[in-house]
Amino acid sequence: MLAEFLVVGLVATTFRTGWSVQAIVPALALWLVVGTVLALIATSRRPQGHLPGAVVVLTYIGVLVAGAIVALSTHQGSGAGSGGAGSGGAVTPANLAWAGDAVAAVCICLILVDGRRAVVIPPLVLSAATVAAATVMSGHTAASAAATLFADALLIAVFVVVRAQLSAMTADLERRHREGLVSRAEAERRAAGSALRTTGGRSALEPARWLLTTLIADPDRVGDADVRTSARAEESYLRAMISIPLGQQARWMAVVDAARSAHVLVSLHFFGASGLVAGEVPDELICAVAARIHHIRPGEHVSVSAFSAGDGGRVSVISADVDHEFTWTPGRCDA
């Protein structure tokens, strides 16, 4: 856009006003002011989607300076008798006729970057006031100025509509995205509940439910050593159940059940979930892990870690009594 304004100014200076200092300096000064304003708007940070107040104020000052350049140039041209000859009866000299489009460009940038009415309307008012002042000082008819102002206002209105449509589309996309996230979370919750029911997870929750019911009925038992030990064990079983990858509960619940029957604490860790979810861990290896847990003394803590890789992996069982690693490759299991 700045390149277009520069070309228009050069062509008008060459064929209409001539390469005089009086014609070149205002056009160059106006182009620099407009370029500075547009660069300031485009490069400013926009917290919460709005331009900072200082940037908006500097933009208004730039529009005022641009209007002053046009008005002063028009007044000087009219006083010297060259305004009419150089511009063919126009309100502004030919090489400054793009000033209205420049203000429209500033307003369009404000619309696209900020969009608030309180930010966009003042430059329009300043532009209209400048055109009116230039018309009065030049003494020419305002027909051409009114036509130019109407065209620029129509262009700005188009971008206002575009901005409103884009905002509506963005809001609709955000709404659909939120609804999709809620729907996905609900589907995952239902899938987890279904898997829990399918794998007998509800029966695994019964000891924890009984323990909580007991404590509700008799809160004084919270301090009992047996109750605290049972609560600690049930917490480890629940955490282990939650850590099992979705869809693998039916296979890994055997490890949790083995820990419960052996009265040991257990923690499950899964690394490389893609292979685990794909079911690459053989059932016999999981059964071997569960069997090994039965050799651990009651009250001890056992850590079971499953590592998956593209061509196999391993499951390690670590406790005070056992430190064993099970490995597998496609078609082979080493327990």
Coordinates of C-alpha atoms in Angstrom, one line a residue:
M1 CA 0.0 0.0 0.0
L2 CA 2.8 2.4 0.8
A3 CA 4.4 1.4 -2.5
E4 CA 1.2 2.3 -4.3
F5 CA 1.0 5.7 -2.6
L6 CA 4.6 6.3 -3.6
V7 CA 4.0 5.5 -7.2
V8 CA 0.8 7.6 -7.3
G9 CA 2.7 10.5 -5.8
L10 CA 5.6 10.2 -8.3
V11 CA 3.3 10.0 -11.3
A12 CA 1.2 13.0 -10.2
T13 CA 4.4 15.0 -9.4
T14 CA 5.8 14.1 -12.9
F15 CA 2.7 14.9 -15.0
R16 CA 0.6 17.3 -12.9
T17 CA 2.4 19.4 -10.4
G18 CA 6.0 19.4 -11.6
W19 CA 9.2 18.6 -9.6
S20 CA 9.2 21.7 -7.5
V21 CA 10.2 21.9 -3.8
Q22 CA 6.7 23.1 -3.0
A23 CA 5.3 19.9 -4.6
I24 CA 7.9 17.4 -3.4
V25 CA 8.3 18.2 0.2
P26 CA 4.6 17.9 1.3
A27 CA 4.2 14.7 -0.6
L28 CA 7.3 13.1 0.9
A29 CA 6.5 14.3 4.4
L30 CA 3.0 12.9 4.1
W31 CA 4.3 9.6 2.8
L32 CA 6.7 9.3 5.7
V33 CA 4.0 10.1 8.3
V34 CA 1.6 7.6 6.9
G35 CA 4.4 4.9 6.7
T36 CA 5.4 5.6 10.3
V37 CA 1.8 5.3 11.5
L38 CA 1.1 2.0 9.6
A39 CA 4.4 0.5 10.8
L40 CA 3.6 1.5 14.4
I41 CA 0.2 -0.2 14.2
A42 CA 1.5 -3.3 12.5
T43 CA 4.4 -3.9 14.9
S44 CA 2.8 -3.0 18.2
R45 CA 2.0 -5.7 20.8
R46 CA -1.7 -6.2 21.3
P47 CA -2.5 -7.5 24.8
Q48 CA -6.0 -9.0 24.9
G49 CA -6.3 -8.1 21.2
H50 CA -6.3 -4.4 21.7
L51 CA -3.7 -1.7 20.8
P52 CA -2.0 0.1 23.7
G53 CA -3.4 3.5 24.4
A54 CA -0.1 5.2 23.6
V55 CA -0.1 3.6 20.1
V56 CA -3.7 4.8 19.5
V57 CA -2.8 8.3 20.6
L58 CA 0.3 8.4 18.4
T59 CA -1.9 7.2 15.5
Y60 CA -4.3 10.1 16.0
I61 CA -1.4 12.5 16.1
G62 CA -0.1 11.1 12.9
V63 CA -3.5 11.5 11.2
L64 CA -3.6 15.1 12.5
V65 CA -0.1 15.8 11.1
A66 CA -1.1 14.3 7.8
G67 CA -4.2 16.4 7.7
A68 CA -2.2 19.5 8.5
I69 CA 0.3 18.8 5.7
V70 CA -2.6 18.5 3.2
A71 CA -4.4 21.6 4.5
L72 CA -1.2 23.7 4.5
S73 CA -0.2 22.5 1.1
T74 CA -3.7 23.3 -0.3
H75 CA -3.6 26.8 1.3
Q76 CA -0.2 27.6 -0.1
G77 CA -1.1 26.3 -3.5
S78 CA -4.3 28.3 -3.6
G79 CA -2.6 31.5 -2.4
A80 CA 0.2 31.2 -5.0
G81 CA -2.4 30.6 -7.8
S82 CA -1.0 27.2 -8.6
G83 CA -3.6 25.1 -6.8
G84 CA -6.1 25.3 -9.6
A85 CA -3.6 25.0 -12.4
G86 CA -1.7 22.1 -10.8
S87 CA -4.8 20.2 -9.7
G88 CA -7.4 21.0 -12.2
G89 CA -9.8 22.5 -9.7
A90 CA -9.4 19.8 -7.1
V91 CA -9.5 20.5 -3.4
T92 CA -5.9 19.2 -2.8
P93 CA -2.9 19.1 -5.1
A94 CA -2.7 16.1 -7.5
N95 CA 0.4 14.6 -5.8
L96 CA -1.5 14.7 -2.4
A97 CA -4.8 13.3 -3.7
W98 CA -4.0 9.9 -2.2
A99 CA -4.2 11.4 1.3
G100 CA -7.8 10.2 1.7
D101 CA -6.8 6.7 0.7
A102 CA -4.0 6.9 3.2
V103 CA -6.3 7.7 6.0
A104 CA -8.6 4.9 4.9
A105 CA -5.6 2.6 5.0
V106 CA -4.9 3.7 8.6
C107 CA -8.5 3.1 9.6
I108 CA -8.5 -0.3 7.9
C109 CA -5.4 -1.3 9.9
L110 CA -7.1 -0.2 13.1
I111 CA -10.2 -2.2 12.2
L112 CA -8.2 -5.4 11.5
V113 CA -5.8 -5.1 14.4
D114 CA -8.1 -3.6 17.1
G115 CA -11.7 -3.3 15.8
R116 CA -13.1 -1.1 18.6
R117 CA -15.4 1.7 17.4
A118 CA -13.8 4.1 19.9
V119 CA -10.5 3.5 18.1
V120 CA -11.7 3.6 14.5
I121 CA -14.2 6.5 14.6
P122 CA -11.9 9.4 15.6
P123 CA -9.6 9.1 12.5
L124 CA -12.7 9.2 10.3
V125 CA -13.9 12.4 12.0
L126 CA -10.4 13.9 11.7
S127 CA -10.3 13.0 8.0
A128 CA -13.7 14.5 7.3
A129 CA -12.8 17.7 9.2
T130 CA -9.5 18.0 7.2
V131 CA -11.4 17.6 3.9
A132 CA -13.9 20.3 5.0
A133 CA -11.1 22.6 6.1
A134 CA -9.2 22.1 2.8
T135 CA -12.4 22.8 0.8
V136 CA -13.0 26.0 2.6
M137 CA -9.4 27.2 2.3
S138 CA -9.1 26.3 -1.4
G139 CA -12.4 27.9 -2.4
H140 CA -13.1 25.1 -4.8
T141 CA -16.2 23.0 -5.1
A142 CA -16.4 20.1 -2.7
A143 CA -18.0 17.6 -5.1
S144 CA -14.8 15.7 -5.9
A145 CA -13.8 15.7 -2.2
A146 CA -17.2 14.4 -1.2
A147 CA -17.0 11.6 -3.8
T148 CA -13.5 10.6 -2.6
L149 CA -14.6 10.7 1.0
F150 CA -17.7 8.5 0.2
A151 CA -15.5 5.9 -1.6
D152 CA -13.1 5.7 1.3
A153 CA -16.0 5.4 3.8
L154 CA -17.5 2.6 1.7
L155 CA -14.2 0.8 1.6
I156 CA -13.9 1.1 5.4
A157 CA -17.4 -0.1 5.8
V158 CA -16.5 -3.3 3.8
F159 CA -13.7 -4.0 6.2
V160 CA -15.9 -3.4 9.2
V161 CA -18.3 -6.1 7.8
V162 CA -15.4 -8.4 7.1
R163 CA -14.0 -7.9 10.6
A164 CA -17.5 -8.6 12.1
Q165 CA -17.9 -11.8 10.0
L166 CA -14.4 -13.0 11.0
S167 CA -15.1 -12.4 14.7
A168 CA -18.4 -14.3 14.4
M169 CA -16.6 -17.2 12.7
T170 CA -13.8 -17.2 15.3
A171 CA -16.3 -17.3 18.1
D172 CA -18.2 -20.1 16.5
L173 CA -15.0 -22.1 16.0
E174 CA -14.0 -21.6 19.6
R175 CA -17.4 -22.7 20.8
R176 CA -17.2 -25.8 18.7
H177 CA -13.7 -26.5 19.9
R178 CA -14.8 -26.2 23.5
E179 CA -17.8 -28.5 22.9
G180 CA -15.5 -31.0 21.2
L181 CA -13.2 -31.0 24.2
V182 CA -16.1 -31.5 26.6
S183 CA -17.5 -34.2 24.4
R184 CA -14.2 -36.0 24.2
A185 CA -13.7 -35.8 28.0
E186 CA -17.2 -37.2 28.5
A187 CA -16.4 -40.0 26.0
E188 CA -13.2 -40.8 27.7
R189 CA -14.9 -40.9 31.1
R190 CA -17.6 -43.2 29.8
A191 CA -14.9 -45.5 28.2
A192 CA -13.0 -45.6 31.4
G193 CA -16.1 -46.4 33.4
S194 CA -17.0 -49.1 30.9
A195 CA -13.5 -50.6 31.1
L196 CA -13.7 -50.5 34.9
R197 CA -17.0 -52.4 34.8
T198 CA -15.8 -54.9 32.2
T199 CA -12.5 -55.7 34.0
G200 CA -14.2 -56.2 37.4
G201 CA -12.8 -52.9 38.6
R202 CA -15.9 -52.3 40.7
S203 CA -15.2 -55.3 42.8
A204 CA -11.6 -54.0 43.2
L205 CA -13.1 -50.8 44.7
E206 CA -15.2 -52.6 47.3
P207 CA -12.4 -52.8 49.9
A208 CA -11.8 -49.0 49.6
R209 CA -15.5 -48.3 49.8
W210 CA -15.9 -50.5 52.9
L211 CA -12.9 -48.7 54.5
L212 CA -14.4 -45.3 53.8
T213 CA -17.8 -46.3 55.0
T214 CA -16.2 -47.6 58.2
L215 CA -14.4 -44.3 58.8
I216 CA -17.5 -42.3 58.2
A217 CA -19.4 -44.4 60.7
D218 CA -16.6 -44.3 63.3
P219 CA -14.3 -41.3 62.7
D220 CA -12.3 -42.1 65.8
R221 CA -10.8 -45.1 64.0
V222 CA -8.7 -42.8 61.8
G223 CA -5.9 -43.0 64.3
D224 CA -5.8 -46.9 64.4
A225 CA -2.6 -48.3 63.0
D226 CA -4.5 -51.1 61.2
V227 CA -6.8 -48.7 59.6
R228 CA -4.0 -46.4 58.4
T229 CA -2.1 -49.4 57.0
S230 CA -5.2 -50.6 55.1
A231 CA -5.8 -47.0 53.8
R232 CA -2.2 -46.8 52.6
A233 CA -2.5 -50.1 50.8
E234 CA -5.9 -49.2 49.2
E235 CA -4.4 -45.8 48.1
S236 CA -1.6 -47.6 46.3
Y237 CA -4.1 -50.0 44.6
L238 CA -6.3 -47.1 43.4
R239 CA -3.3 -45.2 42.1
A240 CA -2.1 -48.3 40.2
M241 CA -5.5 -48.8 38.7
I242 CA -5.7 -45.2 37.5
S243 CA -2.2 -45.4 35.9
I244 CA -3.1 -48.3 33.7
P245 CA -3.4 -47.2 30.0
L246 CA -7.0 -46.9 28.7
G247 CA -8.1 -50.2 27.2
Q248 CA -5.4 -52.3 29.0
Q249 CA -7.2 -52.6 32.4
A250 CA -8.3 -56.2 31.7
R251 CA -4.7 -57.3 31.4
W252 CA -2.9 -55.3 34.0
M253 CA -5.5 -55.7 36.7
A254 CA -3.9 -59.1 37.4
V255 CA -0.9 -57.3 38.8
V256 CA -3.1 -55.1 41.1
D257 CA -5.0 -58.2 42.2
A258 CA -1.8 -60.1 42.9
A259 CA -0.5 -57.2 45.0
R260 CA -3.8 -57.0 47.0
S261 CA -3.8 -60.8 47.6
A262 CA -0.1 -60.6 48.7
H263 CA -0.9 -57.6 51.0
V264 CA 1.9 -55.5 49.5
L265 CA 1.9 -52.0 48.2
V266 CA 2.2 -51.5 44.5
S267 CA 2.9 -48.7 42.0
L268 CA 2.7 -49.1 38.2
H269 CA 4.6 -47.0 35.7
F270 CA 4.3 -47.1 32.0
F271 CA 6.8 -45.7 29.5
G272 CA 6.3 -45.7 25.7
A273 CA 2.5 -45.9 25.9
S274 CA 2.0 -46.5 22.1
G275 CA 3.4 -50.0 22.4
L276 CA 1.5 -50.7 25.6
V277 CA -1.8 -49.5 24.3
A278 CA -1.3 -51.6 21.2
G279 CA -1.1 -54.7 23.4
E280 CA 2.4 -55.7 22.6
V281 CA 3.1 -56.9 26.2
P282 CA 2.3 -60.7 26.2
D283 CA -0.3 -61.9 28.7
E284 CA 2.1 -64.6 29.9
L285 CA 4.6 -61.9 30.8
I286 CA 2.0 -60.1 32.9
C287 CA 1.1 -63.3 34.6
A288 CA 4.8 -63.9 35.4
V289 CA 5.0 -60.5 36.9
A290 CA 1.9 -61.2 39.0
A291 CA 3.4 -64.5 40.1
R292 CA 6.6 -62.9 41.1
I293 CA 4.7 -60.4 43.3
H294 CA 3.4 -63.3 45.4
H295 CA 7.0 -63.9 46.6
I296 CA 7.2 -60.4 48.2
R297 CA 6.7 -60.1 52.0
P298 CA 3.4 -58.6 53.1
G299 CA 3.7 -54.9 53.9
E300 CA 6.5 -54.3 51.4
H301 CA 6.3 -51.9 48.5
V302 CA 6.8 -53.2 44.9
S303 CA 7.4 -50.9 41.9
V304 CA 6.4 -52.3 38.5
S305 CA 7.7 -50.4 35.5
A306 CA 6.8 -51.3 31.8
F307 CA 9.0 -49.9 29.1
S308 CA 7.9 -50.2 25.4
A309 CA 10.0 -49.9 22.3
G310 CA 9.4 -50.5 18.6
D311 CA 11.0 -54.0 18.6
G312 CA 10.0 -55.1 22.1
G313 CA 10.7 -53.9 25.6
R314 CA 10.8 -54.9 29.3
V315 CA 9.0 -55.0 32.6
S316 CA 11.0 -54.5 35.8
V317 CA 9.8 -55.6 39.2
I318 CA 11.7 -53.9 42.1
S319 CA 11.2 -54.3 45.8
A320 CA 13.2 -55.1 48.9
D321 CA 12.7 -58.9 48.1
V322 CA 12.8 -58.9 44.3
D323 CA 14.8 -57.2 41.7
H324 CA 13.9 -58.9 38.4
E325 CA 13.5 -57.8 34.8
F326 CA 11.2 -59.4 32.2
T327 CA 11.9 -58.8 28.5
W328 CA 10.0 -59.5 25.4
T329 CA 10.4 -59.3 21.7
P330 CA 7.8 -60.0 19.0
G331 CA 7.1 -63.7 19.1
R332 CA 9.3 -64.3 22.2
C333 CA 8.9 -63.8 25.9
D334 CA 11.7 -64.2 28.5
A335 CA 10.2 -64.3 32.0

